[in-house]
Amino acid sequence: MNRLDRGEIDELDPYAFMAVIGKRVIHPGGRAATEQLLRRANLGPEASVLDVGCGVGTTAITVARRFGSTVNAVDISPLMLERARANVYSARVQALVTVADGDILALPFPDHSFDCVIAEAVTMFVDRERAASELVRVCRPGGRVLATEFMWRRPPSDEAREVFLGQVCPGLRFDTVDDWMRIYEDAGVEELAIDEGPFEMMTPRGFLADEGLGRMLAIMGRVGMRWAYMKKMAWLMPRMRRAVPYLGYVVVAGTRPVAADAGT
């Protein structure tokens, strides 16, 4: 993999930085949210799955290993694609997982292509309505659409709002659970169900739960070996601590209706 210089590291967004230092679970809710999502996915060895905004490929690999499903994993970031391909190769699931460039706002697949469409922490960064419609478009009638999104668990302080939305993730806009339900309902998803919980990805407990002790220690060691990593982490973590008490996630799960496609 390409080694980034100090300037490139300074410019990384938090998600990309976590990928660079070796974190495998990089979305709100962590592994707990992914497990909630997969419990609602109705997957099996015959299922075709699209993982949109696949990041470093962790969920795609889990789906292939656990269910034997075929997975198309797409992301818009060259850095994430590089790491996803390496992780798929290391996991020896190349026969089931294909990694390719793909934009959630214009997915490179025909209508009705997949039995299950997954988007973990992607829709919230872009035009929500357009992105949700794209997820539904490529899902077959009767198939499942599932997404993990950020939300405020309680009204944030002015400081927490400014730190997180102004500094850590500038440009990100939050929605309530009701807002997310409306967005996916308007996109054509039915039988909606939700799970929700706290944001713990960047807390010590969440880090340990998501990565395990061995990988957590390896990541800490990797950070300690480069001044640019330590500098970036020293900037990020105090800001995250101010926002974490207010942050949460919601898993939205539903079905693309069959009736809507009758006669097409």
Tab-separated table of N, CA, C and O in Angstrom, residues 32-84:
chain	number	residue	atom	x	y	z
A	32	ALA	N	-21.627	-3.841	16.529
A	32	ALA	CA	-22.982	-4.037	17.055
A	32	ALA	C	-24.022	-3.620	16.027
A	32	ALA	O	-25.020	-4.322	15.812
A	33	ALA	N	-23.804	-2.476	15.372
A	33	ALA	CA	-24.738	-2.014	14.347
A	33	ALA	C	-24.749	-2.952	13.151
A	33	ALA	O	-25.817	-3.242	12.584
A	34	THR	N	-23.579	-3.440	12.755
A	34	THR	CA	-23.516	-4.376	11.627
A	34	THR	C	-24.276	-5.656	11.948
A	34	THR	O	-24.995	-6.201	11.097
A	35	GLU	N	-24.145	-6.151	13.175
A	35	GLU	CA	-24.881	-7.350	13.557
A	35	GLU	C	-26.389	-7.114	13.526
A	35	GLU	O	-27.161	-7.970	13.084
A	36	GLN	N	-26.825	-5.957	13.987
A	36	GLN	CA	-28.250	-5.632	13.916
A	36	GLN	C	-28.712	-5.592	12.462
A	36	GLN	O	-29.792	-6.102	12.124
A	37	LEU	N	-27.894	-4.991	11.612
A	37	LEU	CA	-28.224	-4.904	10.198
A	37	LEU	C	-28.300	-6.293	9.562
A	37	LEU	O	-29.261	-6.615	8.846
A	38	LEU	N	-27.322	-7.134	9.836
A	38	LEU	CA	-27.289	-8.452	9.207
A	38	LEU	C	-28.419	-9.354	9.696
A	38	LEU	O	-28.890	-10.212	8.943
A	39	ARG	N	-28.861	-9.156	10.934
A	39	ARG	CA	-29.986	-9.947	11.430
A	39	ARG	C	-31.272	-9.645	10.656
A	39	ARG	O	-32.178	-10.483	10.605
A	40	ARG	N	-31.342	-8.503	10.051
A	40	ARG	CA	-32.534	-8.105	9.288
A	40	ARG	C	-32.360	-8.302	7.780
A	40	ARG	O	-33.249	-7.948	7.008
A	41	ALA	N	-31.235	-8.865	7.361
A	41	ALA	CA	-30.913	-8.888	5.930
A	41	ALA	C	-31.442	-10.107	5.176
A	41	ALA	O	-31.503	-10.092	3.944
A	42	ASN	N	-31.779	-11.193	5.872
A	42	ASN	CA	-32.297	-12.414	5.225
A	42	ASN	C	-31.338	-12.949	4.161
A	42	ASN	O	-31.725	-13.192	3.015
A	43	LEU	N	-30.089	-13.144	4.542
A	43	LEU	CA	-29.070	-13.558	3.591
A	43	LEU	C	-28.866	-15.069	3.602
A	43	LEU	O	-29.174	-15.753	4.568
A	44	GLY	N	-28.313	-15.566	2.497
A	44	GLY	CA	-27.970	-16.965	2.348
A	44	GLY	C	-27.048	-17.133	1.157
A	44	GLY	O	-26.702	-16.160	0.482
A	45	PRO	N	-26.641	-18.347	0.859
A	45	PRO	CA	-25.675	-18.564	-0.219
A	45	PRO	C	-26.171	-18.194	-1.608
A	45	PRO	O	-25.367	-17.998	-2.515
A	46	GLU	N	-27.475	-18.077	-1.788
A	46	GLU	CA	-28.000	-17.703	-3.103
A	46	GLU	C	-28.157	-16.197	-3.264
A	46	GLU	O	-28.462	-15.711	-4.362
A	47	ALA	N	-27.944	-15.434	-2.214
A	47	ALA	CA	-28.210	-14.001	-2.250
A	47	ALA	C	-27.097	-13.242	-2.959
A	47	ALA	O	-25.910	-13.535	-2.797
A	48	SER	N	-27.496	-12.238	-3.728
A	48	SER	CA	-26.549	-11.286	-4.303
A	48	SER	C	-26.664	-9.989	-3.520
A	48	SER	O	-27.758	-9.458	-3.324
A	49	VAL	N	-25.518	-9.473	-3.050
A	49	VAL	CA	-25.493	-8.346	-2.120
A	49	VAL	C	-24.668	-7.216	-2.717
A	49	VAL	O	-23.609	-7.447	-3.312
A	50	LEU	N	-25.148	-5.992	-2.542
A	50	LEU	CA	-24.375	-4.806	-2.874
A	50	LEU	C	-24.036	-4.085	-1.580
A	50	LEU	O	-24.932	-3.727	-0.813
A	51	ASP	N	-22.742	-3.863	-1.339
A	51	ASP	CA	-22.272	-3.122	-0.171
A	51	ASP	C	-21.763	-1.773	-0.671
A	51	ASP	O	-20.682	-1.684	-1.262
A	52	VAL	N	-22.554	-0.730	-0.459
A	52	VAL	CA	-22.250	0.601	-0.986
A	52	VAL	C	-21.462	1.394	0.060
A	52	VAL	O	-21.854	1.468	1.217
A	53	GLY	N	-20.355	2.009	-0.380
A	53	GLY	CA	-19.484	2.668	0.579
A	53	GLY	C	-18.840	1.644	1.477
A	53	GLY	O	-18.870	1.744	2.701
A	54	CYS	N	-18.227	0.660	0.854
A	54	CYS	CA	-17.753	-0.541	1.572
A	54	CYS	C	-16.595	-0.261	2.508
A	54	CYS	O	-16.241	-1.124	3.312
A	55	GLY	N	-15.958	0.915	2.416
A	55	GLY	CA	-14.816	1.187	3.271
A	55	GLY	C	-13.696	0.197	3.029
A	55	GLY	O	-13.336	-0.079	1.881
A	56	VAL	N	-13.171	-0.378	4.092
A	56	VAL	CA	-12.059	-1.313	3.965
A	56	VAL	C	-12.526	-2.751	3.733
A	56	VAL	O	-11.728	-3.688	3.781
A	57	GLY	N	-13.824	-2.947	3.513
A	57	GLY	CA	-14.333	-4.263	3.115
A	57	GLY	C	-14.762	-5.179	4.236
A	57	GLY	O	-15.095	-6.344	3.993
A	58	THR	N	-14.828	-4.676	5.460
A	58	THR	CA	-15.089	-5.542	6.605
A	58	THR	C	-16.455	-6.218	6.529
A	58	THR	O	-16.582	-7.434	6.736
A	59	THR	N	-17.499	-5.455	6.241
A	59	THR	CA	-18.834	-6.056	6.185
A	59	THR	C	-18.963	-6.996	4.998
A	59	THR	O	-19.570	-8.079	5.107
A	60	ALA	N	-18.411	-6.626	3.857
A	60	ALA	CA	-18.466	-7.498	2.683
A	60	ALA	C	-17.814	-8.845	2.979
A	60	ALA	O	-18.334	-9.909	2.601
A	61	ILE	N	-16.692	-8.821	3.653
A	61	ILE	CA	-15.990	-10.050	4.013
A	61	ILE	C	-16.827	-10.873	4.996
A	61	ILE	O	-16.945	-12.103	4.859
A	62	THR	N	-17.429	-10.220	5.962
A	62	THR	CA	-18.285	-10.917	6.930
A	62	THR	C	-19.450	-11.603	6.243
A	62	THR	O	-19.784	-12.756	6.540
A	63	VAL	N	-20.101	-10.887	5.314
A	63	VAL	CA	-21.241	-11.460	4.585
A	63	VAL	C	-20.809	-12.689	3.795
A	63	VAL	O	-21.484	-13.732	3.807
A	64	ALA	N	-19.681	-12.608	3.100
A	64	ALA	CA	-19.203	-13.734	2.300
A	64	ALA	C	-18.874	-14.936	3.180
A	64	ALA	O	-19.248	-16.077	2.871
A	65	ARG	N	-18.178	-14.698	4.257
A	65	ARG	CA	-17.773	-15.798	5.132
A	65	ARG	C	-18.953	-16.440	5.859
A	65	ARG	O	-19.059	-17.660	5.953
A	66	ARG	N	-19.831	-15.617	6.387
A	66	ARG	CA	-20.900	-16.125	7.242
A	66	ARG	C	-22.044	-16.736	6.445
A	66	ARG	O	-22.610	-17.752	6.835
A	67	PHE	N	-22.415	-16.103	5.326
A	67	PHE	CA	-23.606	-16.515	4.595
A	67	PHE	C	-23.302	-17.154	3.246
A	67	PHE	O	-24.200	-17.750	2.638
A	68	GLY	N	-22.076	-17.028	2.760
A	68	GLY	CA	-21.749	-17.559	1.440
A	68	GLY	C	-22.367	-16.766	0.309
A	68	GLY	O	-22.420	-17.243	-0.835
A	69	SER	N	-22.831	-15.542	0.585
A	69	SER	CA	-23.444	-14.697	-0.440
A	69	SER	C	-22.364	-14.094	-1.333
A	69	SER	O	-21.219	-13.882	-0.913
A	70	THR	N	-22.731	-13.791	-2.569
A	70	THR	CA	-21.834	-13.035	-3.443
A	70	THR	C	-22.032	-11.555	-3.174
A	70	THR	O	-23.160	-11.082	-3.008
A	71	VAL	N	-20.931	-10.802	-3.129
A	71	VAL	CA	-20.981	-9.403	-2.734
A	71	VAL	C	-20.255	-8.536	-3.765
A	71	VAL	O	-19.101	-8.815	-4.109
A	72	ASN	N	-20.930	-7.506	-4.227
A	72	ASN	CA	-20.275	-6.424	-4.944
A	72	ASN	C	-20.048	-5.304	-3.944
A	72	ASN	O	-21.019	-4.742	-3.408
A	73	ALA	N	-18.791	-4.989	-3.665
A	73	ALA	CA	-18.440	-3.954	-2.705
A	73	ALA	C	-17.912	-2.749	-3.470
A	73	ALA	O	-16.949	-2.869	-4.231
A	74	VAL	N	-18.562	-1.591	-3.288
A	74	VAL	CA	-18.157	-0.396	-4.036
A	74	VAL	C	-17.879	0.759	-3.080
A	74	VAL	O	-18.477	0.867	-2.008
A	75	ASP	N	-16.961	1.621	-3.488
A	75	ASP	CA	-16.640	2.819	-2.731
A	75	ASP	C	-16.117	3.861	-3.707
A	75	ASP	O	-15.609	3.516	-4.783
A	76	ILE	N	-16.230	5.118	-3.331
A	76	ILE	CA	-15.783	6.206	-4.189
A	76	ILE	C	-14.347	6.616	-3.893
A	76	ILE	O	-13.711	7.337	-4.665
A	77	SER	N	-13.803	6.146	-2.768
A	77	SER	CA	-12.471	6.561	-2.323
A	77	SER	C	-11.404	5.579	-2.796
A	77	SER	O	-11.445	4.400	-2.442
A	78	PRO	N	-10.402	6.045	-3.564
A	78	PRO	CA	-9.310	5.156	-3.964
A	78	PRO	C	-8.580	4.541	-2.775
A	78	PRO	O	-8.172	3.371	-2.823
A	79	LEU	N	-8.414	5.309	-1.701
A	79	LEU	CA	-7.732	4.791	-0.521
A	79	LEU	C	-8.509	3.625	0.080
A	79	LEU	O	-7.931	2.583	0.416
A	80	MET	N	-9.828	3.784	0.221
A	80	MET	CA	-10.648	2.701	0.772
A	80	MET	C	-10.643	1.490	-0.146
A	80	MET	O	-10.561	0.341	0.312
A	81	LEU	N	-10.716	1.710	-1.446
A	81	LEU	CA	-10.711	0.594	-2.393
A	81	LEU	C	-9.409	-0.188	-2.313
A	81	LEU	O	-9.416	-1.429	-2.362
A	82	GLU	N	-8.302	0.521	-2.170
A	82	GLU	CA	-7.011	-0.146	-2.051
A	82	GLU	C	-6.983	-1.062	-0.838
A	82	GLU	O	-6.569	-2.229	-0.917
A	83	ARG	N	-7.457	-0.558	0.274
A	83	ARG	CA	-7.451	-1.351	1.506
A	83	ARG	C	-8.499	-2.457	1.483
A	83	ARG	O	-8.287	-3.538	2.008
A	84	ALA	N	-9.637	-2.198	0.875
A	84	ALA	CA	-10.652	-3.237	0.763
A	84	ALA	C	-10.142	-4.409	-0.069
A	84	ALA	O	-10.333	-5.578	0.302
